[in-house]
Structures are given as C-alpha cells and as structure tokens.
Tab-separated table of N, CA and C in Angstrom:
chain	number	residue	atom	x	y	z
A	44	UNK	N	-12.117	-2.587	-2.336
A	44	UNK	CA	-12.996	-1.670	-2.758
A	44	UNK	C	-12.330	-0.503	-3.437
A	45	UNK	N	-11.175	-0.126	-2.916
A	45	UNK	CA	-10.413	0.964	-3.513
A	45	UNK	C	-9.924	0.703	-4.906
A	46	UNK	N	-9.532	-0.611	-5.074
A	46	UNK	CA	-8.987	-1.074	-6.413
A	46	UNK	C	-10.114	-0.988	-7.381
A	47	UNK	N	-11.354	-1.468	-6.997
A	47	UNK	CA	-12.415	-1.368	-7.827
A	47	UNK	C	-12.797	0.081	-8.300
A	48	UNK	N	-12.701	0.958	-7.374
A	48	UNK	CA	-12.915	2.458	-7.748
A	48	UNK	C	-11.863	2.924	-8.626
A	49	UNK	N	-10.611	2.526	-8.473
A	49	UNK	CA	-9.487	2.896	-9.233
A	49	UNK	C	-9.806	2.459	-10.681
A	50	UNK	N	-10.140	1.144	-10.848
A	50	UNK	CA	-10.337	0.649	-12.246
A	50	UNK	C	-11.491	1.366	-12.940
A	51	UNK	N	-12.576	1.479	-12.100
A	51	UNK	CA	-13.796	2.163	-12.631
A	51	UNK	C	-13.394	3.644	-13.068
A	52	UNK	N	-12.628	4.294	-12.325
A	52	UNK	CA	-12.215	5.601	-12.657
A	52	UNK	C	-11.349	5.730	-13.939
A	53	UNK	N	-10.446	4.750	-14.054
A	53	UNK	CA	-9.557	4.672	-15.180
A	53	UNK	C	-10.320	4.375	-16.461
A	54	UNK	N	-11.267	3.419	-16.304
A	54	UNK	CA	-11.984	3.106	-17.563
A	54	UNK	C	-12.976	4.161	-17.925
A	55	UNK	N	-13.640	4.785	-16.968
A	55	UNK	CA	-14.440	5.950	-17.245
A	55	UNK	C	-13.666	7.082	-17.865
A	56	UNK	N	-12.562	7.415	-17.367
A	56	UNK	CA	-11.710	8.482	-17.813
A	56	UNK	C	-11.277	8.282	-19.285
A	57	UNK	N	-10.868	6.979	-19.559
A	57	UNK	CA	-10.498	6.690	-20.860
A	57	UNK	C	-11.654	6.767	-21.822
A	58	UNK	N	-12.856	6.323	-21.434
A	58	UNK	CA	-14.022	6.434	-22.313
A	58	UNK	C	-14.453	7.835	-22.579
A	59	UNK	N	-14.466	8.587	-21.585
A	59	UNK	CA	-14.796	10.010	-21.703
A	59	UNK	C	-13.739	10.721	-22.595
A	60	UNK	N	-12.475	10.475	-22.326
A	60	UNK	CA	-11.461	11.001	-23.212
A	60	UNK	C	-11.582	10.558	-24.629
A	61	UNK	N	-11.857	9.386	-24.852
A	61	UNK	CA	-12.025	8.933	-26.185
A	61	UNK	C	-13.288	9.643	-26.904
A	62	UNK	N	-14.291	9.731	-26.218
A	62	UNK	CA	-15.548	10.436	-26.771
A	62	UNK	C	-15.224	11.863	-27.055
A	63	UNK	N	-14.647	12.584	-26.223
A	63	UNK	CA	-14.267	13.992	-26.374
A	63	UNK	C	-13.248	14.149	-27.591
A	64	UNK	N	-12.342	13.238	-27.591
A	64	UNK	CA	-11.292	13.179	-28.702
A	64	UNK	C	-11.919	13.057	-30.045
A	65	UNK	N	-12.956	12.105	-30.051
A	65	UNK	CA	-13.681	11.898	-31.371
A	65	UNK	C	-14.450	13.175	-31.787
A	66	UNK	N	-14.982	13.787	-30.872
A	66	UNK	CA	-15.835	14.977	-31.186
A	66	UNK	C	-15.068	16.201	-31.726
A	67	UNK	N	-13.875	16.310	-31.057
A	67	UNK	CA	-13.107	17.530	-31.417
A	67	UNK	C	-11.822	17.183	-32.184
A	68	UNK	N	-11.715	16.050	-32.745
A	68	UNK	CA	-10.473	15.747	-33.408
A	68	UNK	C	-10.141	16.392	-34.722
A	69	UNK	N	-9.000	17.067	-34.795
A	69	UNK	CA	-8.628	17.755	-36.019
A	69	UNK	C	-8.108	16.768	-37.066
A	70	UNK	N	-7.751	15.528	-36.605
A	70	UNK	CA	-7.116	14.552	-37.525
A	70	UNK	C	-8.090	13.652	-38.191
A	71	UNK	N	-7.671	12.790	-38.925
A	71	UNK	CA	-8.417	11.814	-39.649
A	71	UNK	C	-8.893	10.801	-38.553
A	72	UNK	N	-10.041	10.169	-38.874
A	72	UNK	CA	-10.624	9.181	-37.917
A	72	UNK	C	-9.668	8.052	-37.593
A	73	UNK	N	-8.900	7.521	-38.583
A	73	UNK	CA	-8.068	6.454	-38.400
A	73	UNK	C	-6.861	6.798	-37.415
A	74	UNK	N	-6.396	8.069	-37.677
A	74	UNK	CA	-5.277	8.576	-36.792
A	74	UNK	C	-5.752	8.774	-35.456
A	75	UNK	N	-6.984	9.286	-35.278
A	75	UNK	CA	-7.550	9.586	-33.907
A	75	UNK	C	-7.841	8.210	-33.255
A	76	UNK	N	-8.362	7.247	-33.847
A	76	UNK	CA	-8.629	5.909	-33.315
A	76	UNK	C	-7.269	5.339	-32.788
A	77	UNK	N	-6.214	5.445	-33.600
A	77	UNK	CA	-5.022	4.852	-33.244
A	77	UNK	C	-4.428	5.535	-31.880
A	78	UNK	N	-4.555	6.865	-31.928
A	78	UNK	CA	-4.110	7.656	-30.759
A	78	UNK	C	-4.901	7.227	-29.519
A	79	UNK	N	-6.222	7.083	-29.676
A	79	UNK	CA	-7.034	6.691	-28.536
A	79	UNK	C	-6.711	5.216	-28.046
A	80	UNK	N	-6.468	4.386	-29.001
A	80	UNK	CA	-6.032	3.085	-28.633
A	80	UNK	C	-4.758	3.037	-27.852
A	81	UNK	N	-3.767	3.804	-28.345
A	81	UNK	CA	-2.499	3.790	-27.664
A	81	UNK	C	-2.716	4.408	-26.305
A	82	UNK	N	-3.508	5.511	-26.090
A	82	UNK	CA	-3.682	6.105	-24.857
A	82	UNK	C	-4.339	5.044	-23.941
A	83	UNK	N	-5.391	4.411	-24.378
A	83	UNK	CA	-6.051	3.343	-23.571
A	83	UNK	C	-5.070	2.310	-23.133
A	84	UNK	N	-4.259	1.826	-24.068
A	84	UNK	CA	-3.266	0.883	-23.716
A	84	UNK	C	-2.310	1.357	-22.632
A	85	UNK	N	-1.940	2.571	-22.773
A	85	UNK	CA	-1.014	3.147	-21.762
A	85	UNK	C	-1.671	3.236	-20.361
A	86	UNK	N	-2.975	3.621	-20.371
A	86	UNK	CA	-3.726	3.677	-19.020
A	86	UNK	C	-3.780	2.321	-18.435
A	87	UNK	N	-4.138	1.346	-19.267
A	87	UNK	CA	-4.287	-0.032	-18.774
A	87	UNK	C	-3.041	-0.615	-18.232
A	88	UNK	N	-1.882	-0.285	-18.981
A	88	UNK	CA	-0.641	-0.768	-18.499
A	88	UNK	C	-0.278	-0.138	-17.084
A	89	UNK	N	-0.601	1.103	-16.946
A	89	UNK	CA	-0.363	1.858	-15.680
A	89	UNK	C	-1.273	1.242	-14.591
A	90	UNK	N	-2.517	0.978	-14.889
A	90	UNK	CA	-3.388	0.436	-13.884
A	90	UNK	C	-3.013	-1.020	-13.518
A	91	UNK	N	-2.500	-1.805	-14.535
A	91	UNK	CA	-1.994	-3.127	-14.169
A	91	UNK	C	-0.800	-3.014	-13.285
A	92	UNK	N	0.120	-2.078	-13.607
A	92	UNK	CA	1.280	-1.969	-12.739
A	92	UNK	C	0.927	-1.617	-11.282
A	93	UNK	N	-0.052	-0.774	-11.129
A	93	UNK	CA	-0.485	-0.375	-9.749
A	93	UNK	C	-1.147	-1.536	-9.077
A	94	UNK	N	-1.895	-2.274	-9.817
A	94	UNK	CA	-2.572	-3.401	-9.210
A	94	UNK	C	-1.589	-4.497	-8.851
A	95	UNK	N	-0.512	-4.678	-9.778
A	95	UNK	CA	0.497	-5.693	-9.401
A	95	UNK	C	1.290	-5.225	-8.140
A	96	UNK	N	1.550	-3.936	-8.035
A	96	UNK	CA	2.302	-3.395	-6.836
A	96	UNK	C	1.367	-3.628	-5.613
A	97	UNK	N	0.119	-3.358	-5.729
A	97	UNK	CA	-0.756	-3.554	-4.572
A	97	UNK	C	-0.916	-5.002	-4.190
A	98	UNK	N	-0.977	-5.926	-5.201
A	98	UNK	CA	-0.944	-7.352	-4.893
A	98	UNK	C	0.316	-7.784	-4.221
A	99	UNK	N	1.475	-7.327	-4.720
A	99	UNK	CA	2.699	-7.681	-4.118
A	99	UNK	C	2.722	-7.227	-2.613
A	100	UNK	N	2.358	-5.992	-2.380
A	100	UNK	CA	2.333	-5.420	-1.018
A	100	UNK	C	1.448	-6.209	-0.081
A	101	UNK	N	0.240	-6.530	-0.617
A	101	UNK	CA	-0.734	-7.388	0.144
A	101	UNK	C	-0.123	-8.742	0.511
A	102	UNK	N	0.592	-9.385	-0.515
A	102	UNK	CA	1.177	-10.688	-0.276
A	102	UNK	C	2.346	-10.544	0.773
A	103	UNK	N	3.050	-9.493	0.702
A	103	UNK	CA	4.108	-9.303	1.682
A	103	UNK	C	3.569	-9.218	3.095
A	104	UNK	N	2.447	-8.461	3.196
A	104	UNK	CA	1.781	-8.256	4.524
A	104	UNK	C	1.165	-9.516	5.042
A	105	UNK	N	0.606	-10.312	4.122
A	105	UNK	CA	0.087	-11.616	4.578
A	105	UNK	C	1.134	-12.546	5.093
A	106	UNK	N	2.261	-12.570	4.336
A	106	UNK	CA	3.360	-13.425	4.743
A	106	UNK	C	3.955	-12.928	6.086
A	107	UNK	N	3.978	-11.663	6.305
A	107	UNK	CA	4.481	-11.137	7.657
A	107	UNK	C	3.492	-11.604	8.786
A	108	UNK	N	2.257	-11.508	8.512
A	108	UNK	CA	1.245	-11.913	9.449
A	108	UNK	C	1.358	-13.380	9.794
A	109	UNK	N	1.627	-14.170	8.677
A	109	UNK	CA	1.742	-15.641	8.972
A	109	UNK	C	2.969	-15.908	9.847
A	110	UNK	N	4.010	-15.196	9.538
A	110	UNK	CA	5.246	-15.416	10.381
A	110	UNK	C	4.994	-14.952	11.822
A	111	UNK	N	4.352	-13.864	12.061
A	111	UNK	CA	4.030	-13.481	13.342
A	111	UNK	C	3.167	-14.485	14.054
A	112	UNK	N	2.216	-15.049	13.353
A	112	UNK	CA	1.341	-16.010	13.953
A	112	UNK	C	2.096	-17.312	14.335
A	113	UNK	N	3.055	-17.757	13.452
A	113	UNK	CA	3.802	-18.853	13.702
A	113	UNK	C	4.713	-18.600	15.006
A	114	UNK	N	5.207	-17.400	15.056
A	114	UNK	CA	6.089	-17.046	16.191
A	114	UNK	C	5.197	-16.966	17.475
A	115	UNK	N	4.022	-16.436	17.433
A	115	UNK	CA	3.178	-16.403	18.603
A	115	UNK	C	2.786	-17.776	19.053
A	116	UNK	N	2.508	-18.722	18.132
A	116	UNK	CA	2.129	-20.029	18.380
A	116	UNK	C	3.300	-20.748	19.142
A	117	UNK	N	4.518	-20.645	18.595
A	117	UNK	CA	5.653	-21.265	19.224
A	117	UNK	C	5.980	-20.635	20.520
A	118	UNK	N	5.676	-19.323	20.730
A	118	UNK	CA	5.927	-18.704	21.991
A	118	UNK	C	4.972	-19.262	23.050
A	119	UNK	N	3.633	-19.378	22.676
A	119	UNK	CA	2.728	-19.900	23.637
A	119	UNK	C	2.961	-21.381	23.983
A	120	UNK	N	3.508	-22.203	23.024
A	120	UNK	CA	3.971	-23.589	23.354
A	120	UNK	C	5.132	-23.567	24.305
A	121	UNK	N	6.013	-22.643	24.099
A	121	UNK	CA	7.221	-22.553	25.022
A	121	UNK	C	6.673	-22.200	26.387
A	122	UNK	N	5.741	-21.239	26.471
A	122	UNK	CA	5.239	-20.846	27.766
A	122	UNK	C	4.537	-21.952	28.443
A	123	UNK	N	3.814	-22.812	27.749
A	123	UNK	CA	3.107	-23.921	28.274
A	123	UNK	C	4.155	-24.964	28.814
A	124	UNK	N	5.267	-25.176	28.080
A	124	UNK	CA	6.274	-26.129	28.570
A	124	UNK	C	6.908	-25.567	29.777
A	125	UNK	N	7.148	-24.238	29.800
A	125	UNK	CA	7.800	-23.593	31.044
A	125	UNK	C	6.877	-23.919	32.277
A	126	UNK	N	5.586	-23.661	32.084
A	126	UNK	CA	4.684	-23.825	33.238
A	126	UNK	C	4.605	-25.253	33.644
A	127	UNK	N	4.598	-26.244	32.695
A	127	UNK	CA	4.485	-27.644	33.037
A	127	UNK	C	5.843	-27.987	33.761
A	128	UNK	N	6.991	-27.558	33.315
A	128	UNK	CA	8.276	-27.957	33.966
A	128	UNK	C	8.211	-27.382	35.288
A	129	UNK	N	7.755	-26.140	35.494
A	129	UNK	CA	7.723	-25.502	36.751
A	129	UNK	C	6.832	-26.278	37.739
A	130	UNK	N	5.768	-26.829	37.268
A	130	UNK	CA	4.829	-27.594	38.076
A	130	UNK	C	5.477	-28.922	38.416
A	131	UNK	N	6.173	-29.573	37.446
A	131	UNK	CA	6.902	-30.772	37.797
A	131	UNK	C	7.907	-30.601	38.915
A	132	UNK	N	8.654	-29.541	38.802
A	132	UNK	CA	9.702	-29.212	39.769
A	132	UNK	C	9.000	-29.056	41.133
A	133	UNK	N	7.828	-28.377	41.170
A	133	UNK	CA	7.172	-28.123	42.401
A	133	UNK	C	6.632	-29.434	42.931
A	134	UNK	N	6.162	-30.267	42.104
A	134	UNK	CA	5.798	-31.606	42.513
A	134	UNK	C	6.847	-32.458	43.159
A	135	UNK	N	8.130	-32.383	42.513
A	135	UNK	CA	9.297	-33.115	42.992
A	135	UNK	C	9.711	-32.555	44.352
A	136	UNK	N	9.636	-31.400	44.612
A	136	UNK	CA	10.068	-30.777	45.875
A	136	UNK	C	9.094	-31.115	46.960
A	137	UNK	N	7.744	-31.209	46.570
A	137	UNK	CA	6.756	-31.566	47.556
A	137	UNK	C	6.826	-33.035	47.976
A	138	UNK	N	7.507	-33.931	47.165
A	138	UNK	CA	7.529	-35.265	47.472
A	138	UNK	C	8.610	-35.702	48.438
C-alpha cells in the first residue's frame, strides 16, 4: 500500500509540476516540453530505483524467513527423534 501511495504521489507531483511549468514558462514551448520530459524521466528513474530497493529488501526478508522456517522444521524433527530415542531407551530398561 505504501508503494502505491509513493507512485501516486510521484505521478501527481510530476503532472502538477508540468502544468505549472507550462503556465508560467518563460521559454519556448518545445524547450519547456523537453525540460518537463527530462524531469519526468528523472522522477521515474528515482521511483524505479526505490521500488527496486524495496523489492530487494523484501526478497531478502522472505529468504531469511524461509531459512528460519527450515531451521525450525529440522529442530522439531530432531526433538521428535530425541523423544523417540528416549522412549526406546526407557522401554529397553523396562524389559
């Protein structure tokens, strides 16, 4: 949800900036459009970089959770084996 708000804010800001730039531009229209296009591209590159960083961070966290899950699963299996072995030893002593 935060990423969606970020993108919406960036696009809205770029659109508002472009509109204001066109209204108050002291330069020729072609020059102003070029400047606006370059600014928009710059904002989009920045947003893409932030989204890529967020994606990488989330992927790292997911991988860490997977590793912890595998570790917890193997720990519980080891604990089950321990209890089974303990029960077998107890049965042997009882015989």
